[in-house]
């Protein structure tokens, strides 16, 4: 069952990007991301993952838990963990997962995951990586490799450059992330390089241009057996 977590946060500035950019906007986050087409991205990503009963799955940067809960409902036999540094978003995720067995949400940072080596068969990430600076991205890729079992895989969807359409504008103005990578000569170059440097066998599975989200890429990166 989902575990309860404190919902209070420090009055000090966050050392993470809240799910909606700022705590006060969290009640509107799910509605906004739905309007922007996040559900379509989640469906497409999960179709590539190959989930099956008994697999241990981790979502990094799970936010309010939409992808994790969708995966759990579609594949009740998987054991699913959602990890995010935002305790308010995790509280929302826990409410969505009420009544579901084998899913939990825990506070953690993607660049220093609180999990043992080789503990997961799959790692998921949806529109999270672009929020990190280069150092945190490299640390996150290394952590993903560490927590994956040999033969396990990361499945990731994210923007493939600076031209993100309205979501990119909202992210930079509202969420103030400011860490979008430069447009590559070939879509996905930066992310593929990042994952390969971490020792993962990375592939750009597909790219899509969404009306509201702009161009996104779907990636698979396996830990060698």
PDB file of C-alpha atoms in Angstrom:
ATOM      1  CA  UNK A   1       0.000   0.000   0.000  1.00  0.00           C
ATOM      2  CA  UNK A   2       1.076   3.590  -0.432  1.00  0.00           C
ATOM      3  CA  UNK A   3       2.853   4.980   2.591  1.00  0.00           C
ATOM      4  CA  UNK A   4       1.924   8.202   4.304  1.00  0.00           C
ATOM      5  CA  UNK A   5       4.379  11.075   4.227  1.00  0.00           C
ATOM      6  CA  UNK A   6       4.430  14.461   5.950  1.00  0.00           C
ATOM      7  CA  UNK A   7       2.811  17.178   3.850  1.00  0.00           C
ATOM      8  CA  UNK A   8       4.520  20.135   5.500  1.00  0.00           C
ATOM      9  CA  UNK A   9       7.421  21.861   3.797  1.00  0.00           C
ATOM     10  CA  UNK A  10      10.041  24.249   5.033  1.00  0.00           C
ATOM     11  CA  UNK A  11       9.505  27.979   4.651  1.00  0.00           C
ATOM     12  CA  UNK A  12      13.039  28.110   3.264  1.00  0.00           C
ATOM     13  CA  UNK A  13      13.553  28.056  -0.522  1.00  0.00           C
ATOM     14  CA  UNK A  14      13.217  24.550  -1.960  1.00  0.00           C
ATOM     15  CA  UNK A  15      16.286  22.681  -3.170  1.00  0.00           C
ATOM     16  CA  UNK A  16      14.048  21.055  -5.793  1.00  0.00           C
ATOM     17  CA  UNK A  17      11.563  22.253  -8.406  1.00  0.00           C
ATOM     18  CA  UNK A  18       8.002  21.791  -7.060  1.00  0.00           C
ATOM     19  CA  UNK A  19       5.651  19.845  -9.319  1.00  0.00           C
ATOM     20  CA  UNK A  20       3.816  22.981 -10.489  1.00  0.00           C
ATOM     21  CA  UNK A  21       6.751  25.345 -10.167  1.00  0.00           C
ATOM     22  CA  UNK A  22       5.483  26.688  -6.855  1.00  0.00           C
ATOM     23  CA  UNK A  23       3.496  25.078  -4.039  1.00  0.00           C
ATOM     24  CA  UNK A  24       0.473  27.376  -4.414  1.00  0.00           C
ATOM     25  CA  UNK A  25      -0.112  26.151  -7.985  1.00  0.00           C
ATOM     26  CA  UNK A  26      -0.139  22.433  -7.154  1.00  0.00           C
ATOM     27  CA  UNK A  27      -3.988  22.170  -7.153  1.00  0.00           C
ATOM     28  CA  UNK A  28      -3.947  23.160 -10.849  1.00  0.00           C
ATOM     29  CA  UNK A  29      -1.038  20.971 -11.923  1.00  0.00           C
ATOM     30  CA  UNK A  30      -2.907  17.852 -13.036  1.00  0.00           C
ATOM     31  CA  UNK A  31      -5.462  19.839 -14.985  1.00  0.00           C
ATOM     32  CA  UNK A  32      -2.736  21.825 -16.754  1.00  0.00           C
ATOM     33  CA  UNK A  33      -0.636  18.803 -17.690  1.00  0.00           C
ATOM     34  CA  UNK A  34      -3.743  16.960 -18.931  1.00  0.00           C
ATOM     35  CA  UNK A  35      -4.632  19.883 -21.190  1.00  0.00           C
ATOM     36  CA  UNK A  36      -1.065  19.918 -22.515  1.00  0.00           C
ATOM     37  CA  UNK A  37      -1.227  16.238 -23.469  1.00  0.00           C
ATOM     38  CA  UNK A  38       0.728  14.431 -20.749  1.00  0.00           C
ATOM     39  CA  UNK A  39      -1.687  11.497 -20.842  1.00  0.00           C
ATOM     40  CA  UNK A  40      -0.791  10.725 -24.458  1.00  0.00           C
ATOM     41  CA  UNK A  41       2.919  10.758 -23.603  1.00  0.00           C
ATOM     42  CA  UNK A  42       2.355   8.390 -20.696  1.00  0.00           C
ATOM     43  CA  UNK A  43       0.365   5.926 -22.823  1.00  0.00           C
ATOM     44  CA  UNK A  44       3.025   5.922 -25.525  1.00  0.00           C
ATOM     45  CA  UNK A  45       5.864   5.479 -23.034  1.00  0.00           C
ATOM     46  CA  UNK A  46       4.192   2.593 -21.191  1.00  0.00           C
ATOM     47  CA  UNK A  47       3.571   0.785 -24.467  1.00  0.00           C
ATOM     48  CA  UNK A  48       7.363   0.620 -24.904  1.00  0.00           C
ATOM     49  CA  UNK A  49       8.254  -0.640 -21.424  1.00  0.00           C
ATOM     50  CA  UNK A  50       7.196  -4.291 -21.561  1.00  0.00           C
ATOM     51  CA  UNK A  51       5.749  -4.498 -18.063  1.00  0.00           C
ATOM     52  CA  UNK A  52       4.901  -7.939 -16.670  1.00  0.00           C
ATOM     53  CA  UNK A  53       3.879  -9.429 -13.350  1.00  0.00           C
ATOM     54  CA  UNK A  54       6.655  -9.545 -10.786  1.00  0.00           C
ATOM     55  CA  UNK A  55       8.788  -6.745 -12.226  1.00  0.00           C
ATOM     56  CA  UNK A  56      10.043  -4.074  -9.850  1.00  0.00           C
ATOM     57  CA  UNK A  57       9.525  -0.624 -11.357  1.00  0.00           C
ATOM     58  CA  UNK A  58      10.762   2.788 -10.215  1.00  0.00           C
ATOM     59  CA  UNK A  59       9.551   6.136 -11.514  1.00  0.00           C
ATOM     60  CA  UNK A  60      11.937   9.011 -10.834  1.00  0.00           C
ATOM     61  CA  UNK A  61      10.480  12.500 -10.567  1.00  0.00           C
ATOM     62  CA  UNK A  62       6.999  11.008 -10.263  1.00  0.00           C
ATOM     63  CA  UNK A  63       5.341  14.273  -9.206  1.00  0.00           C
ATOM     64  CA  UNK A  64       1.655  13.691  -8.471  1.00  0.00           C
ATOM     65  CA  UNK A  65       1.876  10.062  -9.576  1.00  0.00           C
ATOM     66  CA  UNK A  66      -0.064  10.041 -12.840  1.00  0.00           C
ATOM     67  CA  UNK A  67       2.343   7.780 -14.735  1.00  0.00           C
ATOM     68  CA  UNK A  68       2.926   5.423 -11.802  1.00  0.00           C
ATOM     69  CA  UNK A  69      -0.775   4.992 -11.074  1.00  0.00           C
ATOM     70  CA  UNK A  70      -1.548   4.455 -14.766  1.00  0.00           C
ATOM     71  CA  UNK A  71       1.159   1.774 -14.939  1.00  0.00           C
ATOM     72  CA  UNK A  72      -0.120   0.060 -11.802  1.00  0.00           C
ATOM     73  CA  UNK A  73      -3.731  -0.005 -12.989  1.00  0.00           C
ATOM     74  CA  UNK A  74      -2.699  -1.422 -16.360  1.00  0.00           C
ATOM     75  CA  UNK A  75      -0.353  -4.029 -14.805  1.00  0.00           C
ATOM     76  CA  UNK A  76      -1.545  -4.873 -11.268  1.00  0.00           C
ATOM     77  CA  UNK A  77       1.175  -7.518 -10.835  1.00  0.00           C
ATOM     78  CA  UNK A  78       4.125  -5.122 -10.942  1.00  0.00           C
ATOM     79  CA  UNK A  79       5.705  -3.714  -7.788  1.00  0.00           C
ATOM     80  CA  UNK A  80       5.890   0.034  -8.301  1.00  0.00           C
ATOM     81  CA  UNK A  81       7.744   2.798  -6.468  1.00  0.00           C
ATOM     82  CA  UNK A  82       7.362   6.486  -7.230  1.00  0.00           C
ATOM     83  CA  UNK A  83      10.150   8.813  -6.082  1.00  0.00           C
ATOM     84  CA  UNK A  84      10.095  12.617  -5.960  1.00  0.00           C
ATOM     85  CA  UNK A  85      11.592  15.340  -3.726  1.00  0.00           C
ATOM     86  CA  UNK A  86       8.280  17.249  -3.431  1.00  0.00           C
ATOM     87  CA  UNK A  87       6.313  16.052  -0.367  1.00  0.00           C
ATOM     88  CA  UNK A  88       3.159  17.929  -1.375  1.00  0.00           C
ATOM     89  CA  UNK A  89       3.094  16.245  -4.778  1.00  0.00           C
ATOM     90  CA  UNK A  90       3.716  12.866  -3.120  1.00  0.00           C
ATOM     91  CA  UNK A  91       0.703  13.398  -0.867  1.00  0.00           C
ATOM     92  CA  UNK A  92      -1.453  13.888  -3.978  1.00  0.00           C
ATOM     93  CA  UNK A  93       0.037  10.754  -5.540  1.00  0.00           C
ATOM     94  CA  UNK A  94      -0.765   8.719  -2.431  1.00  0.00           C
ATOM     95  CA  UNK A  95      -4.404   9.775  -2.556  1.00  0.00           C
ATOM     96  CA  UNK A  96      -4.609   8.626  -6.179  1.00  0.00           C
ATOM     97  CA  UNK A  97      -3.123   5.246  -5.249  1.00  0.00           C
ATOM     98  CA  UNK A  98      -5.493   4.637  -2.332  1.00  0.00           C
ATOM     99  CA  UNK A  99      -6.772   1.064  -2.444  1.00  0.00           C
ATOM    100  CA  UNK A 100      -4.027  -0.188  -4.776  1.00  0.00           C
ATOM    101  CA  UNK A 101      -1.608  -2.821  -3.477  1.00  0.00           C
ATOM    102  CA  UNK A 102       2.041  -2.966  -4.469  1.00  0.00           C
ATOM    103  CA  UNK A 103       2.581   0.738  -5.070  1.00  0.00           C
ATOM    104  CA  UNK A 104       4.274   3.274  -2.818  1.00  0.00           C
ATOM    105  CA  UNK A 105       5.557   6.821  -3.034  1.00  0.00           C
ATOM    106  CA  UNK A 106       8.744   7.925  -1.304  1.00  0.00           C
ATOM    107  CA  UNK A 107      10.679  11.133  -1.065  1.00  0.00           C
ATOM    108  CA  UNK A 108      13.965  11.106  -2.933  1.00  0.00           C
ATOM    109  CA  UNK A 109      16.141  12.961  -5.422  1.00  0.00           C
ATOM    110  CA  UNK A 110      16.886  11.402  -8.802  1.00  0.00           C
ATOM    111  CA  UNK A 111      20.578  12.322  -8.508  1.00  0.00           C
ATOM    112  CA  UNK A 112      20.940  10.456  -5.177  1.00  0.00           C
ATOM    113  CA  UNK A 113      18.348   7.703  -5.097  1.00  0.00           C
ATOM    114  CA  UNK A 114      17.749   6.067  -1.683  1.00  0.00           C
ATOM    115  CA  UNK A 115      17.711   2.525  -3.080  1.00  0.00           C
ATOM    116  CA  UNK A 116      20.128  -0.375  -3.118  1.00  0.00           C
ATOM    117  CA  UNK A 117      22.165  -1.426  -6.121  1.00  0.00           C
ATOM    118  CA  UNK A 118      20.441  -3.484  -8.821  1.00  0.00           C
ATOM    119  CA  UNK A 119      17.043  -3.301  -7.153  1.00  0.00           C
ATOM    120  CA  UNK A 120      14.765  -2.526 -10.121  1.00  0.00           C
ATOM    121  CA  UNK A 121      13.906  -4.118 -13.447  1.00  0.00           C
ATOM    122  CA  UNK A 122      12.606  -0.896 -15.013  1.00  0.00           C
ATOM    123  CA  UNK A 123      13.050   2.814 -14.370  1.00  0.00           C
ATOM    124  CA  UNK A 124      10.579   5.347 -15.818  1.00  0.00           C
ATOM    125  CA  UNK A 125      10.998   9.084 -16.348  1.00  0.00           C
ATOM    126  CA  UNK A 126       8.534  11.468 -18.007  1.00  0.00           C
ATOM    127  CA  UNK A 127       9.345  15.136 -18.727  1.00  0.00           C
ATOM    128  CA  UNK A 128      11.630  15.387 -15.717  1.00  0.00           C
ATOM    129  CA  UNK A 129      15.198  15.319 -17.010  1.00  0.00           C
ATOM    130  CA  UNK A 130      15.090  18.743 -18.682  1.00  0.00           C
ATOM    131  CA  UNK A 131      14.514  20.407 -15.307  1.00  0.00           C
ATOM    132  CA  UNK A 132      17.984  19.359 -14.084  1.00  0.00           C
ATOM    133  CA  UNK A 133      21.277  21.128 -14.681  1.00  0.00           C
ATOM    134  CA  UNK A 134      24.091  19.245 -16.403  1.00  0.00           C
ATOM    135  CA  UNK A 135      25.725  18.029 -13.191  1.00  0.00           C
ATOM    136  CA  UNK A 136      22.449  16.695 -11.808  1.00  0.00           C
ATOM    137  CA  UNK A 137      21.617  15.052 -15.147  1.00  0.00           C
ATOM    138  CA  UNK A 138      24.925  13.166 -15.125  1.00  0.00           C
ATOM    139  CA  UNK A 139      24.412  12.098 -11.515  1.00  0.00           C
ATOM    140  CA  UNK A 140      20.856  10.956 -12.300  1.00  0.00           C
ATOM    141  CA  UNK A 141      22.006   8.826 -15.239  1.00  0.00           C
ATOM    142  CA  UNK A 142      24.664   7.211 -13.054  1.00  0.00           C
ATOM    143  CA  UNK A 143      22.112   6.531 -10.310  1.00  0.00           C
ATOM    144  CA  UNK A 144      19.708   4.955 -12.781  1.00  0.00           C
ATOM    145  CA  UNK A 145      22.413   2.565 -13.938  1.00  0.00           C
ATOM    146  CA  UNK A 146      23.262   1.735 -10.336  1.00  0.00           C
ATOM    147  CA  UNK A 147      19.721   0.839  -9.260  1.00  0.00           C
ATOM    148  CA  UNK A 148      18.906  -1.133 -12.435  1.00  0.00           C
ATOM    149  CA  UNK A 149      19.437  -4.857 -12.415  1.00  0.00           C
ATOM    150  CA  UNK A 150      21.716  -6.190 -15.172  1.00  0.00           C
ATOM    151  CA  UNK A 151      19.483  -6.506 -18.200  1.00  0.00           C
ATOM    152  CA  UNK A 152      17.059  -3.922 -16.807  1.00  0.00           C
ATOM    153  CA  UNK A 153      16.128  -0.771 -18.669  1.00  0.00           C
ATOM    154  CA  UNK A 154      15.305   2.904 -18.364  1.00  0.00           C
ATOM    155  CA  UNK A 155      12.352   4.228 -20.393  1.00  0.00           C
ATOM    156  CA  UNK A 156      12.329   7.990 -20.697  1.00  0.00           C
ATOM    157  CA  UNK A 157      10.382  10.667 -22.551  1.00  0.00           C
ATOM    158  CA  UNK A 158      11.593  14.257 -22.628  1.00  0.00           C
ATOM    159  CA  UNK A 159      12.071  17.271 -24.841  1.00  0.00           C
ATOM    160  CA  UNK A 160      14.724  16.968 -27.527  1.00  0.00           C
ATOM    161  CA  UNK A 161      15.866  20.607 -27.613  1.00  0.00           C
ATOM    162  CA  UNK A 162      14.862  24.165 -26.823  1.00  0.00           C
ATOM    163  CA  UNK A 163      11.774  24.348 -29.071  1.00  0.00           C
ATOM    164  CA  UNK A 164       9.186  23.053 -26.625  1.00  0.00           C
ATOM    165  CA  UNK A 165       6.084  24.884 -27.806  1.00  0.00           C
ATOM    166  CA  UNK A 166       3.751  26.387 -25.196  1.00  0.00           C
ATOM    167  CA  UNK A 167       4.884  23.943 -22.508  1.00  0.00           C
ATOM    168  CA  UNK A 168       8.455  25.140 -22.903  1.00  0.00           C
ATOM    169  CA  UNK A 169       7.271  28.699 -22.463  1.00  0.00           C
ATOM    170  CA  UNK A 170       5.243  27.775 -19.385  1.00  0.00           C
ATOM    171  CA  UNK A 171       8.115  25.742 -17.953  1.00  0.00           C
ATOM    172  CA  UNK A 172      10.618  28.545 -18.355  1.00  0.00           C
ATOM    173  CA  UNK A 173       8.293  31.353 -17.228  1.00  0.00           C
ATOM    174  CA  UNK A 174       6.138  29.623 -14.644  1.00  0.00           C
ATOM    175  CA  UNK A 175       8.360  26.811 -13.393  1.00  0.00           C
ATOM    176  CA  UNK A 176      11.581  28.786 -13.854  1.00  0.00           C
ATOM    177  CA  UNK A 177      13.643  25.680 -14.606  1.00  0.00           C
ATOM    178  CA  UNK A 178      16.039  27.392 -16.991  1.00  0.00           C
ATOM    179  CA  UNK A 179      18.022  24.242 -17.786  1.00  0.00           C
ATOM    180  CA  UNK A 180      16.818  23.261 -21.278  1.00  0.00           C
ATOM    181  CA  UNK A 181      19.705  21.830 -23.274  1.00  0.00           C
ATOM    182  CA  UNK A 182      20.780  23.401 -26.548  1.00  0.00           C
ATOM    183  CA  UNK A 183      19.110  22.209 -29.747  1.00  0.00           C
ATOM    184  CA  UNK A 184      21.118  19.313 -31.162  1.00  0.00           C
ATOM    185  CA  UNK A 185      21.943  18.804 -34.815  1.00  0.00           C
ATOM    186  CA  UNK A 186      20.155  15.454 -34.479  1.00  0.00           C
ATOM    187  CA  UNK A 187      17.194  15.215 -32.048  1.00  0.00           C
ATOM    188  CA  UNK A 188      18.134  13.312 -28.922  1.00  0.00           C
ATOM    189  CA  UNK A 189      21.923  13.642 -29.273  1.00  0.00           C
ATOM    190  CA  UNK A 190      22.420  15.175 -25.828  1.00  0.00           C
ATOM    191  CA  UNK A 191      20.282  12.634 -23.995  1.00  0.00           C
ATOM    192  CA  UNK A 192      21.825   9.692 -25.853  1.00  0.00           C
ATOM    193  CA  UNK A 193      25.303  10.944 -25.003  1.00  0.00           C
ATOM    194  CA  UNK A 194      24.330  11.430 -21.365  1.00  0.00           C
ATOM    195  CA  UNK A 195      22.984   7.891 -21.013  1.00  0.00           C
ATOM    196  CA  UNK A 196      25.879   6.308 -22.905  1.00  0.00           C
ATOM    197  CA  UNK A 197      28.406   8.114 -20.718  1.00  0.00           C
ATOM    198  CA  UNK A 198      26.714   6.550 -17.673  1.00  0.00           C
ATOM    199  CA  UNK A 199      27.323   3.080 -19.131  1.00  0.00           C
ATOM    200  CA  UNK A 200      23.841   2.436 -20.512  1.00  0.00           C
ATOM    201  CA  UNK A 201      23.073   1.073 -23.975  1.00  0.00           C
ATOM    202  CA  UNK A 202      20.884   3.938 -25.156  1.00  0.00           C
ATOM    203  CA  UNK A 203      18.519   4.118 -28.122  1.00  0.00           C
ATOM    204  CA  UNK A 204      16.239   6.854 -29.388  1.00  0.00           C
ATOM    205  CA  UNK A 205      13.041   4.844 -29.923  1.00  0.00           C
ATOM    206  CA  UNK A 206      10.938   7.569 -31.539  1.00  0.00           C
ATOM    207  CA  UNK A 207      10.359  11.291 -31.759  1.00  0.00           C
ATOM    208  CA  UNK A 208       6.990  13.012 -31.924  1.00  0.00           C
ATOM    209  CA  UNK A 209       5.864  16.586 -32.380  1.00  0.00           C
ATOM    210  CA  UNK A 210       2.903  17.432 -30.186  1.00  0.00           C
ATOM    211  CA  UNK A 211       0.633  20.378 -30.829  1.00  0.00           C
ATOM    212  CA  UNK A 212       1.142  21.841 -27.357  1.00  0.00           C
ATOM    213  CA  UNK A 213       4.310  20.161 -26.095  1.00  0.00           C
ATOM    214  CA  UNK A 214       6.564  20.568 -29.112  1.00  0.00           C
ATOM    215  CA  UNK A 215       9.085  17.852 -30.048  1.00  0.00           C
ATOM    216  CA  UNK A 216       9.664  15.035 -27.594  1.00  0.00           C
ATOM    217  CA  UNK A 217      11.814  11.940 -27.769  1.00  0.00           C
ATOM    218  CA  UNK A 218      11.254   8.469 -26.335  1.00  0.00           C
ATOM    219  CA  UNK A 219      14.398   6.655 -25.181  1.00  0.00           C
ATOM    220  CA  UNK A 220      15.313   3.195 -24.016  1.00  0.00           C
ATOM    221  CA  UNK A 221      18.577   2.648 -22.144  1.00  0.00           C
ATOM    222  CA  UNK A 222      19.536  -0.797 -20.929  1.00  0.00           C
ATOM    223  CA  UNK A 223      22.057  -1.817 -18.306  1.00  0.00           C
ATOM    224  CA  UNK A 224      24.259  -4.469 -19.904  1.00  0.00           C
ATOM    225  CA  UNK A 225      23.640  -7.969 -18.566  1.00  0.00           C
TER     226      UNK A 225
END
